């Protein structure tokens, strides 16, 4: 049970975002821009950044949600699993590996990102904007992970929830559904 009263049919971050819609709105907008807006990084690559950070922070809800979304975008379930266990052997580009290392360093502590990490990413073809957005996505997901776990939100009863959530994230992005979430209540 969460530390504050949230709607039982909205596990994880969704319940918290519904609890305080005024603070949720700017967070949702930033997430929409970073993960779904125009970028030279694909949506799947940006979801991988969210997955690596959430997994490293041991946030079960966010790890499951963003793994499911990345899996759909990438069209396989192996890439995320490999990225979560060993970035260097994952089937992603060398540029993406360098960016994922930066994201993981941000997760550990921003000052752990070194000039060498940045130079390596640039040597692999990363642009300044891609590096910027990787750092910002990683920082944002640290916020989300701490928000979800700091208020001890519930995991869904059914793991299939994450497949449905991933579909919603892909089809509707990160903004609040216009009709809200009452349709998710069990009857």
PDB file of C-alpha atoms in Angstrom:
ATOM      1  CA  UNK A   1       0.000   0.000   0.000  1.00  0.00           C
ATOM      2  CA  UNK A   2       1.315   3.419  -0.961  1.00  0.00           C
ATOM      3  CA  UNK A   3       2.342   5.889   1.732  1.00  0.00           C
ATOM      4  CA  UNK A   4      -0.428   8.245   0.574  1.00  0.00           C
ATOM      5  CA  UNK A   5      -3.921   7.404  -0.699  1.00  0.00           C
ATOM      6  CA  UNK A   6      -3.864   6.795  -4.451  1.00  0.00           C
ATOM      7  CA  UNK A   7      -6.478   5.120  -6.569  1.00  0.00           C
ATOM      8  CA  UNK A   8      -6.088   1.344  -6.365  1.00  0.00           C
ATOM      9  CA  UNK A   9      -6.649   0.846 -10.101  1.00  0.00           C
ATOM     10  CA  UNK A  10      -3.637   3.061 -10.917  1.00  0.00           C
ATOM     11  CA  UNK A  11      -0.430   1.341  -9.817  1.00  0.00           C
ATOM     12  CA  UNK A  12       2.988   2.946 -10.033  1.00  0.00           C
ATOM     13  CA  UNK A  13       3.501   6.401 -11.449  1.00  0.00           C
ATOM     14  CA  UNK A  14       0.004   6.813 -12.909  1.00  0.00           C
ATOM     15  CA  UNK A  15      -1.630   6.922  -9.479  1.00  0.00           C
ATOM     16  CA  UNK A  16       0.849   9.545  -8.315  1.00  0.00           C
ATOM     17  CA  UNK A  17       0.384  11.670 -11.427  1.00  0.00           C
ATOM     18  CA  UNK A  18      -3.384  11.528 -10.948  1.00  0.00           C
ATOM     19  CA  UNK A  19      -3.025  12.415  -7.260  1.00  0.00           C
ATOM     20  CA  UNK A  20      -1.555  15.807  -8.123  1.00  0.00           C
ATOM     21  CA  UNK A  21      -2.385  16.696 -11.710  1.00  0.00           C
ATOM     22  CA  UNK A  22      -0.961  20.226 -11.466  1.00  0.00           C
ATOM     23  CA  UNK A  23       2.560  18.978 -10.743  1.00  0.00           C
ATOM     24  CA  UNK A  24       2.103  16.041 -13.094  1.00  0.00           C
ATOM     25  CA  UNK A  25       1.427  18.225 -16.125  1.00  0.00           C
ATOM     26  CA  UNK A  26       4.925  19.773 -16.521  1.00  0.00           C
ATOM     27  CA  UNK A  27       6.600  16.432 -15.782  1.00  0.00           C
ATOM     28  CA  UNK A  28       4.431  14.737 -18.403  1.00  0.00           C
ATOM     29  CA  UNK A  29       5.208  17.483 -20.928  1.00  0.00           C
ATOM     30  CA  UNK A  30       8.962  17.164 -20.385  1.00  0.00           C
ATOM     31  CA  UNK A  31       8.755  13.383 -20.684  1.00  0.00           C
ATOM     32  CA  UNK A  32       6.712  13.670 -23.880  1.00  0.00           C
ATOM     33  CA  UNK A  33       9.270  16.021 -25.425  1.00  0.00           C
ATOM     34  CA  UNK A  34      12.249  13.885 -24.444  1.00  0.00           C
ATOM     35  CA  UNK A  35      10.872  10.429 -25.201  1.00  0.00           C
ATOM     36  CA  UNK A  36       8.465  11.105 -28.051  1.00  0.00           C
ATOM     37  CA  UNK A  37       9.477  14.441 -29.537  1.00  0.00           C
ATOM     38  CA  UNK A  38      11.707  14.912 -32.579  1.00  0.00           C
ATOM     39  CA  UNK A  39      15.127  13.353 -32.040  1.00  0.00           C
ATOM     40  CA  UNK A  40      17.901  11.576 -33.868  1.00  0.00           C
ATOM     41  CA  UNK A  41      17.562   8.881 -31.206  1.00  0.00           C
ATOM     42  CA  UNK A  42      14.689   6.507 -31.882  1.00  0.00           C
ATOM     43  CA  UNK A  43      11.831   6.093 -29.430  1.00  0.00           C
ATOM     44  CA  UNK A  44      13.185   2.616 -28.686  1.00  0.00           C
ATOM     45  CA  UNK A  45      16.644   3.982 -27.899  1.00  0.00           C
ATOM     46  CA  UNK A  46      15.174   6.595 -25.587  1.00  0.00           C
ATOM     47  CA  UNK A  47      13.117   3.911 -23.839  1.00  0.00           C
ATOM     48  CA  UNK A  48      16.358   1.936 -23.403  1.00  0.00           C
ATOM     49  CA  UNK A  49      17.819   4.903 -21.518  1.00  0.00           C
ATOM     50  CA  UNK A  50      14.770   4.929 -19.230  1.00  0.00           C
ATOM     51  CA  UNK A  51      15.109   1.167 -18.776  1.00  0.00           C
ATOM     52  CA  UNK A  52      18.810   1.248 -17.888  1.00  0.00           C
ATOM     53  CA  UNK A  53      18.312   4.022 -15.344  1.00  0.00           C
ATOM     54  CA  UNK A  54      15.202   2.486 -13.780  1.00  0.00           C
ATOM     55  CA  UNK A  55      16.815  -0.937 -13.608  1.00  0.00           C
ATOM     56  CA  UNK A  56      19.967   0.478 -12.035  1.00  0.00           C
ATOM     57  CA  UNK A  57      17.823   2.301  -9.469  1.00  0.00           C
ATOM     58  CA  UNK A  58      15.993  -0.980  -8.783  1.00  0.00           C
ATOM     59  CA  UNK A  59      12.619   0.634  -9.444  1.00  0.00           C
ATOM     60  CA  UNK A  60      10.517  -2.410 -10.330  1.00  0.00           C
ATOM     61  CA  UNK A  61       7.534  -0.515 -11.712  1.00  0.00           C
ATOM     62  CA  UNK A  62       9.514   1.799 -14.001  1.00  0.00           C
ATOM     63  CA  UNK A  63      11.875  -0.975 -15.113  1.00  0.00           C
ATOM     64  CA  UNK A  64       8.966  -3.199 -16.133  1.00  0.00           C
ATOM     65  CA  UNK A  65       7.067  -0.362 -17.830  1.00  0.00           C
ATOM     66  CA  UNK A  66       9.968   0.926 -19.908  1.00  0.00           C
ATOM     67  CA  UNK A  67      11.294  -2.529 -20.707  1.00  0.00           C
ATOM     68  CA  UNK A  68       7.872  -3.386 -22.136  1.00  0.00           C
ATOM     69  CA  UNK A  69       7.777  -0.157 -24.176  1.00  0.00           C
ATOM     70  CA  UNK A  70      11.343  -0.626 -25.467  1.00  0.00           C
ATOM     71  CA  UNK A  71      10.589  -4.245 -26.343  1.00  0.00           C
ATOM     72  CA  UNK A  72       7.630  -3.129 -28.479  1.00  0.00           C
ATOM     73  CA  UNK A  73       9.624  -0.414 -30.216  1.00  0.00           C
ATOM     74  CA  UNK A  74      12.635  -2.662 -30.809  1.00  0.00           C
ATOM     75  CA  UNK A  75      10.588  -5.688 -31.816  1.00  0.00           C
ATOM     76  CA  UNK A  76      12.345  -8.101 -29.474  1.00  0.00           C
ATOM     77  CA  UNK A  77      12.667  -8.956 -25.802  1.00  0.00           C
ATOM     78  CA  UNK A  78      16.371  -9.774 -25.777  1.00  0.00           C
ATOM     79  CA  UNK A  79      17.875  -6.310 -26.267  1.00  0.00           C
ATOM     80  CA  UNK A  80      16.505  -4.862 -23.025  1.00  0.00           C
ATOM     81  CA  UNK A  81      17.508  -7.906 -21.038  1.00  0.00           C
ATOM     82  CA  UNK A  82      21.052  -7.687 -22.384  1.00  0.00           C
ATOM     83  CA  UNK A  83      21.268  -3.920 -21.823  1.00  0.00           C
ATOM     84  CA  UNK A  84      20.146  -4.404 -18.214  1.00  0.00           C
ATOM     85  CA  UNK A  85      22.848  -6.993 -17.522  1.00  0.00           C
ATOM     86  CA  UNK A  86      25.804  -5.864 -19.665  1.00  0.00           C
ATOM     87  CA  UNK A  87      25.659  -2.768 -21.848  1.00  0.00           C
ATOM     88  CA  UNK A  88      28.908  -3.651 -23.615  1.00  0.00           C
ATOM     89  CA  UNK A  89      27.551  -6.909 -25.053  1.00  0.00           C
ATOM     90  CA  UNK A  90      24.081  -5.637 -25.942  1.00  0.00           C
ATOM     91  CA  UNK A  91      22.991  -5.671 -29.605  1.00  0.00           C
ATOM     92  CA  UNK A  92      22.905  -1.894 -29.961  1.00  0.00           C
ATOM     93  CA  UNK A  93      25.200   0.495 -31.796  1.00  0.00           C
ATOM     94  CA  UNK A  94      28.491   1.586 -30.271  1.00  0.00           C
ATOM     95  CA  UNK A  95      27.041   5.095 -30.067  1.00  0.00           C
ATOM     96  CA  UNK A  96      24.068   3.804 -28.089  1.00  0.00           C
ATOM     97  CA  UNK A  97      26.343   1.816 -25.777  1.00  0.00           C
ATOM     98  CA  UNK A  98      28.324   4.987 -25.045  1.00  0.00           C
ATOM     99  CA  UNK A  99      25.121   6.930 -24.367  1.00  0.00           C
ATOM    100  CA  UNK A 100      23.768   4.182 -22.105  1.00  0.00           C
ATOM    101  CA  UNK A 101      27.014   4.259 -20.118  1.00  0.00           C
ATOM    102  CA  UNK A 102      26.562   8.010 -19.691  1.00  0.00           C
ATOM    103  CA  UNK A 103      22.953   7.475 -18.571  1.00  0.00           C
ATOM    104  CA  UNK A 104      24.077   4.885 -16.042  1.00  0.00           C
ATOM    105  CA  UNK A 105      26.768   7.230 -14.722  1.00  0.00           C
ATOM    106  CA  UNK A 106      24.183  10.004 -14.325  1.00  0.00           C
ATOM    107  CA  UNK A 107      22.078   7.528 -12.347  1.00  0.00           C
ATOM    108  CA  UNK A 108      24.979   6.833 -10.021  1.00  0.00           C
ATOM    109  CA  UNK A 109      25.811  10.529  -9.664  1.00  0.00           C
ATOM    110  CA  UNK A 110      26.050  13.323 -12.180  1.00  0.00           C
ATOM    111  CA  UNK A 111      29.689  14.086 -11.400  1.00  0.00           C
ATOM    112  CA  UNK A 112      30.604  10.524 -12.410  1.00  0.00           C
ATOM    113  CA  UNK A 113      30.144  11.484 -16.065  1.00  0.00           C
ATOM    114  CA  UNK A 114      33.667  12.270 -17.194  1.00  0.00           C
ATOM    115  CA  UNK A 115      35.208  13.990 -20.177  1.00  0.00           C
ATOM    116  CA  UNK A 116      36.301  10.527 -21.313  1.00  0.00           C
ATOM    117  CA  UNK A 117      32.660   9.332 -21.368  1.00  0.00           C
ATOM    118  CA  UNK A 118      31.651  12.341 -23.455  1.00  0.00           C
ATOM    119  CA  UNK A 119      34.631  12.012 -25.822  1.00  0.00           C
ATOM    120  CA  UNK A 120      33.869   8.311 -26.284  1.00  0.00           C
ATOM    121  CA  UNK A 121      30.236   9.060 -27.155  1.00  0.00           C
ATOM    122  CA  UNK A 122      31.305  11.746 -29.630  1.00  0.00           C
ATOM    123  CA  UNK A 123      33.884   9.395 -31.161  1.00  0.00           C
ATOM    124  CA  UNK A 124      31.041   6.928 -31.738  1.00  0.00           C
ATOM    125  CA  UNK A 125      28.986   9.604 -33.500  1.00  0.00           C
ATOM    126  CA  UNK A 126      26.851  11.062 -30.690  1.00  0.00           C
ATOM    127  CA  UNK A 127      25.902  14.692 -31.122  1.00  0.00           C
ATOM    128  CA  UNK A 128      25.887  17.291 -28.377  1.00  0.00           C
ATOM    129  CA  UNK A 129      22.082  17.232 -28.453  1.00  0.00           C
ATOM    130  CA  UNK A 130      21.991  13.440 -28.074  1.00  0.00           C
ATOM    131  CA  UNK A 131      24.373  13.665 -25.120  1.00  0.00           C
ATOM    132  CA  UNK A 132      22.298  16.464 -23.580  1.00  0.00           C
ATOM    133  CA  UNK A 133      19.054  14.551 -23.997  1.00  0.00           C
ATOM    134  CA  UNK A 134      20.577  11.325 -22.647  1.00  0.00           C
ATOM    135  CA  UNK A 135      21.664  13.118 -19.480  1.00  0.00           C
ATOM    136  CA  UNK A 136      18.282  14.828 -19.104  1.00  0.00           C
ATOM    137  CA  UNK A 137      16.337  11.592 -19.692  1.00  0.00           C
ATOM    138  CA  UNK A 138      18.532   9.821 -17.135  1.00  0.00           C
ATOM    139  CA  UNK A 139      18.025  12.610 -14.587  1.00  0.00           C
ATOM    140  CA  UNK A 140      14.277  12.651 -15.233  1.00  0.00           C
ATOM    141  CA  UNK A 141      14.008   8.921 -14.672  1.00  0.00           C
ATOM    142  CA  UNK A 142      15.959   9.210 -11.442  1.00  0.00           C
ATOM    143  CA  UNK A 143      13.204  11.624 -10.370  1.00  0.00           C
ATOM    144  CA  UNK A 144      10.493   9.196 -11.484  1.00  0.00           C
ATOM    145  CA  UNK A 145      12.163   6.218  -9.809  1.00  0.00           C
ATOM    146  CA  UNK A 146      12.518   8.067  -6.506  1.00  0.00           C
ATOM    147  CA  UNK A 147       8.942   9.383  -6.779  1.00  0.00           C
ATOM    148  CA  UNK A 148       7.485   5.903  -7.363  1.00  0.00           C
ATOM    149  CA  UNK A 149       9.584   4.146  -4.732  1.00  0.00           C
ATOM    150  CA  UNK A 150       9.645   7.012  -2.223  1.00  0.00           C
ATOM    151  CA  UNK A 151       5.859   6.874  -1.963  1.00  0.00           C
ATOM    152  CA  UNK A 152       5.875   3.050  -2.140  1.00  0.00           C
ATOM    153  CA  UNK A 153       3.373   2.767  -4.966  1.00  0.00           C
ATOM    154  CA  UNK A 154       1.922  -0.618  -5.749  1.00  0.00           C
ATOM    155  CA  UNK A 155       2.910  -2.964  -8.510  1.00  0.00           C
ATOM    156  CA  UNK A 156      -0.022  -4.205 -10.594  1.00  0.00           C
ATOM    157  CA  UNK A 157      -1.592  -7.522  -9.620  1.00  0.00           C
ATOM    158  CA  UNK A 158      -1.166  -8.818 -13.180  1.00  0.00           C
ATOM    159  CA  UNK A 159       2.205  -8.532 -14.951  1.00  0.00           C
ATOM    160  CA  UNK A 160       0.238  -8.246 -18.221  1.00  0.00           C
ATOM    161  CA  UNK A 161      -0.552  -4.704 -17.086  1.00  0.00           C
ATOM    162  CA  UNK A 162       2.867  -3.625 -18.354  1.00  0.00           C
ATOM    163  CA  UNK A 163       2.105  -4.804 -21.895  1.00  0.00           C
ATOM    164  CA  UNK A 164      -1.101  -2.753 -21.861  1.00  0.00           C
ATOM    165  CA  UNK A 165       0.775   0.234 -20.400  1.00  0.00           C
ATOM    166  CA  UNK A 166       3.488  -0.092 -23.056  1.00  0.00           C
ATOM    167  CA  UNK A 167       0.852  -0.039 -25.777  1.00  0.00           C
ATOM    168  CA  UNK A 168      -0.676   3.076 -24.222  1.00  0.00           C
ATOM    169  CA  UNK A 169       2.757   4.773 -24.042  1.00  0.00           C
ATOM    170  CA  UNK A 170       3.450   3.971 -27.678  1.00  0.00           C
ATOM    171  CA  UNK A 171       0.012   4.958 -28.959  1.00  0.00           C
ATOM    172  CA  UNK A 172      -0.703   7.941 -26.690  1.00  0.00           C
ATOM    173  CA  UNK A 173       2.691   9.026 -25.402  1.00  0.00           C
ATOM    174  CA  UNK A 174       3.222  10.367 -21.921  1.00  0.00           C
ATOM    175  CA  UNK A 175       0.411  12.881 -21.701  1.00  0.00           C
ATOM    176  CA  UNK A 176      -2.680  12.194 -19.594  1.00  0.00           C
ATOM    177  CA  UNK A 177      -5.402  10.399 -21.514  1.00  0.00           C
ATOM    178  CA  UNK A 178      -8.123  12.928 -22.383  1.00  0.00           C
ATOM    179  CA  UNK A 179     -10.759  10.709 -20.769  1.00  0.00           C
ATOM    180  CA  UNK A 180      -8.677  10.007 -17.662  1.00  0.00           C
ATOM    181  CA  UNK A 181      -8.261   6.506 -16.247  1.00  0.00           C
ATOM    182  CA  UNK A 182     -11.626   5.540 -14.763  1.00  0.00           C
ATOM    183  CA  UNK A 183     -12.052   3.017 -17.574  1.00  0.00           C
ATOM    184  CA  UNK A 184      -9.275   0.972 -15.906  1.00  0.00           C
ATOM    185  CA  UNK A 185     -11.348   0.383 -12.783  1.00  0.00           C
ATOM    186  CA  UNK A 186     -12.403  -3.218 -12.281  1.00  0.00           C
ATOM    187  CA  UNK A 187     -16.138  -3.582 -12.371  1.00  0.00           C
TER     188      UNK A 187
END
